[in-house]
Coordinates of N, CA, C and O in Angstrom, one line a residue:
X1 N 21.8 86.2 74.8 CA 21.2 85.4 73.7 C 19.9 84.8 74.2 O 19.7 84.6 75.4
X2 N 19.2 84.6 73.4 CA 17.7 84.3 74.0 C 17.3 82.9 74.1 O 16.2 82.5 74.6
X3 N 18.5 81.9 73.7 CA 18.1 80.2 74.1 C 20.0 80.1 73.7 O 20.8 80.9 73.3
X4 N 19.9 78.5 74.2 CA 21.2 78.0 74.0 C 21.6 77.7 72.5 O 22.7 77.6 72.1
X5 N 20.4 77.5 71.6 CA 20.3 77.1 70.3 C 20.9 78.2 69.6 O 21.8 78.0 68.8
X6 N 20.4 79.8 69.8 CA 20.9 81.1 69.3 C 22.6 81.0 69.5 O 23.5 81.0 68.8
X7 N 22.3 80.8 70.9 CA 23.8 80.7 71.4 C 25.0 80.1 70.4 O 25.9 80.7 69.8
X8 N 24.7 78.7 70.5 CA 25.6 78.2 70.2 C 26.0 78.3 68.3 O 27.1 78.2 67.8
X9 N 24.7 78.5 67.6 CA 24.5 79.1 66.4 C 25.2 80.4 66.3 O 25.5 80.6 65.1
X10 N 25.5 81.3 67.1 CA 26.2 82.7 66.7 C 27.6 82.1 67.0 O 28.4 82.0 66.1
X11 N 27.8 81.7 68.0 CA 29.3 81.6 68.2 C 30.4 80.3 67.3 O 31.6 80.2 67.2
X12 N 29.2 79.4 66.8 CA 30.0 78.6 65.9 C 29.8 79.3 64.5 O 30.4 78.6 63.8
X13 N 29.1 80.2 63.7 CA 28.8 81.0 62.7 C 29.9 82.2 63.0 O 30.6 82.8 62.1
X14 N 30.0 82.3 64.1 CA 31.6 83.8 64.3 C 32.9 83.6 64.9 O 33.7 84.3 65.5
X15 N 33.0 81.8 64.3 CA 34.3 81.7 65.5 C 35.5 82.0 64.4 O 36.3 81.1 64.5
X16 N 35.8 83.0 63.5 CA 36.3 83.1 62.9 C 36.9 84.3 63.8 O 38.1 84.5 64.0
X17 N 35.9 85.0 64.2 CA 36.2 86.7 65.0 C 37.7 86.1 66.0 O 38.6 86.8 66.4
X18 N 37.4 84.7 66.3 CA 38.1 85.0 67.6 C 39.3 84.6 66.8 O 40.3 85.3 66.9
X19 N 39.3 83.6 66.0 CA 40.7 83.1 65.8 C 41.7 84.4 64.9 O 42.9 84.5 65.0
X20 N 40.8 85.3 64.1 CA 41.4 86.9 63.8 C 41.8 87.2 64.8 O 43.0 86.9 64.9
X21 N 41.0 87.8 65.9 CA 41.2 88.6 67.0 C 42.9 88.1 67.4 O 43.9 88.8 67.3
X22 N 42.8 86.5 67.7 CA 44.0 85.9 68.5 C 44.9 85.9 67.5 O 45.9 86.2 68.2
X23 N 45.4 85.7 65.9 CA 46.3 86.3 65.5 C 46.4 87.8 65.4 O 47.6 88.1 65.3
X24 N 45.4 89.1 65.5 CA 45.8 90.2 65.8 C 46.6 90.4 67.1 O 47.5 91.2 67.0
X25 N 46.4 89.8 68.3 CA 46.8 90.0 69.2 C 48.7 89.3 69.6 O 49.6 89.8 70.3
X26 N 48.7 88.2 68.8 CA 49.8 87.5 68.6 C 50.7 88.5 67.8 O 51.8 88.6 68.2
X27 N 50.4 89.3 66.8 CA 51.3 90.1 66.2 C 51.4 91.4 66.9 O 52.6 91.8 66.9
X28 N 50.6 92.2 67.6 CA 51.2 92.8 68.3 C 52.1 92.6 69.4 O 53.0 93.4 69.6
X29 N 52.0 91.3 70.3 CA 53.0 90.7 71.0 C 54.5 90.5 70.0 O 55.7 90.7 70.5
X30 N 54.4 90.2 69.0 CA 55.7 89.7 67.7 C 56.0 91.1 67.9 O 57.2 91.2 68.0
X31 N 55.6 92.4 68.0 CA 55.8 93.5 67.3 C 56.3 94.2 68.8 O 57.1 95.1 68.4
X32 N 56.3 94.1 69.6 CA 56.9 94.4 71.5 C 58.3 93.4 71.2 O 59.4 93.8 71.2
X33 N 57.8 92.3 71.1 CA 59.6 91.3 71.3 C 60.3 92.0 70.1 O 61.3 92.6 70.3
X34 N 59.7 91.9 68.8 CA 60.7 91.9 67.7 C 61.4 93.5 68.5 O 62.6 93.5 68.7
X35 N 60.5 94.9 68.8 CA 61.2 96.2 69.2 C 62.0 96.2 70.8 O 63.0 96.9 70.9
X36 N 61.6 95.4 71.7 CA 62.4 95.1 72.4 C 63.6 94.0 72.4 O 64.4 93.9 73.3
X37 N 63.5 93.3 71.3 CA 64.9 93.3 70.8 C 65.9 93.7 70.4 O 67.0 93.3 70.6
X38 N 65.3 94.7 69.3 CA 66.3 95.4 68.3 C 66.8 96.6 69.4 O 68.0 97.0 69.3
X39 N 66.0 97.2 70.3 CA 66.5 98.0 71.2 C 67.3 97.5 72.5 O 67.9 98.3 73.2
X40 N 67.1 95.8 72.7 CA 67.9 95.7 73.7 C 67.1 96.3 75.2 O 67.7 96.4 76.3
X41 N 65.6 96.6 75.0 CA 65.0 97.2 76.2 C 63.8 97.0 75.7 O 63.6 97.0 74.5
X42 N 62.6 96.8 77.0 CA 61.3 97.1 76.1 C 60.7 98.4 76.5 O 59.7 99.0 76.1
X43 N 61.8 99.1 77.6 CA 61.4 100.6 78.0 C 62.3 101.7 77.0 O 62.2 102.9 77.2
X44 N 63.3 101.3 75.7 CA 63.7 102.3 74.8 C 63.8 101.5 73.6 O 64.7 101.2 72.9
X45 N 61.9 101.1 73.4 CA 61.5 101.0 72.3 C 61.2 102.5 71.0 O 61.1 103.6 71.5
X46 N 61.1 102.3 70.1 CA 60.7 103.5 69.4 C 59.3 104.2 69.7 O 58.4 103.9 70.5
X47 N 59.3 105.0 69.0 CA 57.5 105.4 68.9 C 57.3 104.6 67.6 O 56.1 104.4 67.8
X48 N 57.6 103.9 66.3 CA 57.0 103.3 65.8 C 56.3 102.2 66.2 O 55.1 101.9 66.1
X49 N 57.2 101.4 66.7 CA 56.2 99.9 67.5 C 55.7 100.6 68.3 O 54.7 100.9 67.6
X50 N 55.3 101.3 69.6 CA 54.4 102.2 70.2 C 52.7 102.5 69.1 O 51.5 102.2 69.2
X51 N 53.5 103.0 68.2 CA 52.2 103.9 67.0 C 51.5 102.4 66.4 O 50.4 102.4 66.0
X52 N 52.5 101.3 66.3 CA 51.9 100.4 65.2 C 51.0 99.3 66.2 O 50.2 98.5 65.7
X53 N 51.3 99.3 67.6 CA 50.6 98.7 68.8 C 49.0 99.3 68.9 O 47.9 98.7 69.0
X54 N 49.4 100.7 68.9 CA 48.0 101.6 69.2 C 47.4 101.2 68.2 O 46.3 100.7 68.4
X55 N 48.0 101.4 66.7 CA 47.0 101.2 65.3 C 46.4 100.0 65.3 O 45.3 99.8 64.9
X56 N 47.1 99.1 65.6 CA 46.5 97.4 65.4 C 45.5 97.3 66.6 O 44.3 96.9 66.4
X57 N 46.0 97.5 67.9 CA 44.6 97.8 68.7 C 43.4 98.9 68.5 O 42.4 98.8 69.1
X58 N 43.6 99.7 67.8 CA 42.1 100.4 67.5 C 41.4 99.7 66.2 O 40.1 99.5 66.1
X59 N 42.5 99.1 65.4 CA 41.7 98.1 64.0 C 40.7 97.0 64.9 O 39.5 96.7 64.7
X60 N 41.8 96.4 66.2 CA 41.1 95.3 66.6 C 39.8 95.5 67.6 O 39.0 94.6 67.9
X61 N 39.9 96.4 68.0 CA 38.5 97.2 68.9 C 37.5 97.6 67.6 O 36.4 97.1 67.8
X62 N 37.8 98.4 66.2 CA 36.8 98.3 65.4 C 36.4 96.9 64.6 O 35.3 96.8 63.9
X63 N 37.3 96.1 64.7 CA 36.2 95.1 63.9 C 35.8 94.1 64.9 O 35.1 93.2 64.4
X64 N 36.1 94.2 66.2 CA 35.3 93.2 67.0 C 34.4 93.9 67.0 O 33.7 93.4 66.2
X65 N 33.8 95.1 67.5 CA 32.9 96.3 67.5 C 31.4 95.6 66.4 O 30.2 95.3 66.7
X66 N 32.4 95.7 65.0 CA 31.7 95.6 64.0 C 31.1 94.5 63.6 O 30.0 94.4 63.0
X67 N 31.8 93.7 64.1 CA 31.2 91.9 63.9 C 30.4 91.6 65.0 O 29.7 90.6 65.0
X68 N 30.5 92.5 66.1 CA 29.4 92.6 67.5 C 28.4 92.6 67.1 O 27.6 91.6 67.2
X69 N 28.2 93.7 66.4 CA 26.8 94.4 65.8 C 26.2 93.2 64.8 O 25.0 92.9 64.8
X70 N 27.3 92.6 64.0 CA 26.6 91.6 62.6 C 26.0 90.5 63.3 O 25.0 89.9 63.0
X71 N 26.8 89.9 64.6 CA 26.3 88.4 65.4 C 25.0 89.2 65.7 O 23.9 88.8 65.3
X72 N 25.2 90.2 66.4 CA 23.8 90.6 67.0 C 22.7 90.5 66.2 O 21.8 89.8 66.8
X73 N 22.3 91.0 64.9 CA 21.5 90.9 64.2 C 21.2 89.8 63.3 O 20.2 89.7 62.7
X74 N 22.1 88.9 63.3 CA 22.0 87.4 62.8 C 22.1 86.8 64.0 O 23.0 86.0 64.0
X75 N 21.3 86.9 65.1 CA 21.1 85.7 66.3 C 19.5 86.7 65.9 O 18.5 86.1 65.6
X76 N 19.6 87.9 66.0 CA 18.0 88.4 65.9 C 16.9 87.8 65.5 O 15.8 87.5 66.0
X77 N 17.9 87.4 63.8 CA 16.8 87.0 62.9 C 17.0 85.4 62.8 O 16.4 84.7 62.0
X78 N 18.0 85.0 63.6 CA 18.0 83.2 63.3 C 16.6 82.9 64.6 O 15.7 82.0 64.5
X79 N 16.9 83.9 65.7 CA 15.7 83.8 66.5 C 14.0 83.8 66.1 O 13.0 83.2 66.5
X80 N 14.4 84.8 65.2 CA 12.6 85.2 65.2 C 12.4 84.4 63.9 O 11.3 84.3 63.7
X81 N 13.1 83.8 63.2 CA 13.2 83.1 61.7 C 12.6 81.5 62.3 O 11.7 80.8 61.8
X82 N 13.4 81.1 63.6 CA 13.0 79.9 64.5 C 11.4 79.5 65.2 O 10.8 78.5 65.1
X83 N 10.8 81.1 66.0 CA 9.8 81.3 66.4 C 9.0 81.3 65.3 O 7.9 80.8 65.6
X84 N 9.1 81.8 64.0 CA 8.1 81.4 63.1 C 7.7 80.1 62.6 O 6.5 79.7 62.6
X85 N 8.6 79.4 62.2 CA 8.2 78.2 62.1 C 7.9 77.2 63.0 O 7.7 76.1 62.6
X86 N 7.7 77.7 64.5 CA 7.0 77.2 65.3 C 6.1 77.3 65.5 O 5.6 76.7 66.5

């Protein structure tokens, strides 16, 4: 980020990403206990909780990915939007 001002402007404009991110992550932990319970093991879980682990971590790798890219371009232009009126 190019000043502390950008900084602190993207990260309180995207603190939404993290608090998603941290319920995405909370449900796939719910989704390991809930299958290592019903199996009584967490090593003769199914392949569904396995498949539904992998799918919610590739959702959650593409939309941090995705909202990477939108902070990046909105610190861009809150930057150069700032430098102008300077």
């Amino acid at each position: 980020m190019s000043s502390e001002e950008v900084w602190n402007y993207v990260h309180k404009k995207y603190s939404f990403v993290f608090l998603i991110s941290g319920i995405i992550v909370a449900l796939m932990a719910a989704i390991v206990m809930i299958g290592a319970f019903l199996s009584k093991s967490i090593n003769n879980l199914n392949n569904i909780y396995w498949l539904a682990i992998l799918f919610i971590t590739v959702l959650l790798l593409l939309f941090v990915i995705a909202i990477g890219f939108c902070a990046n371009n909105d610190a861009k232009s809150y930057f150069l939007m700032k430098e102008e009126k300077q």
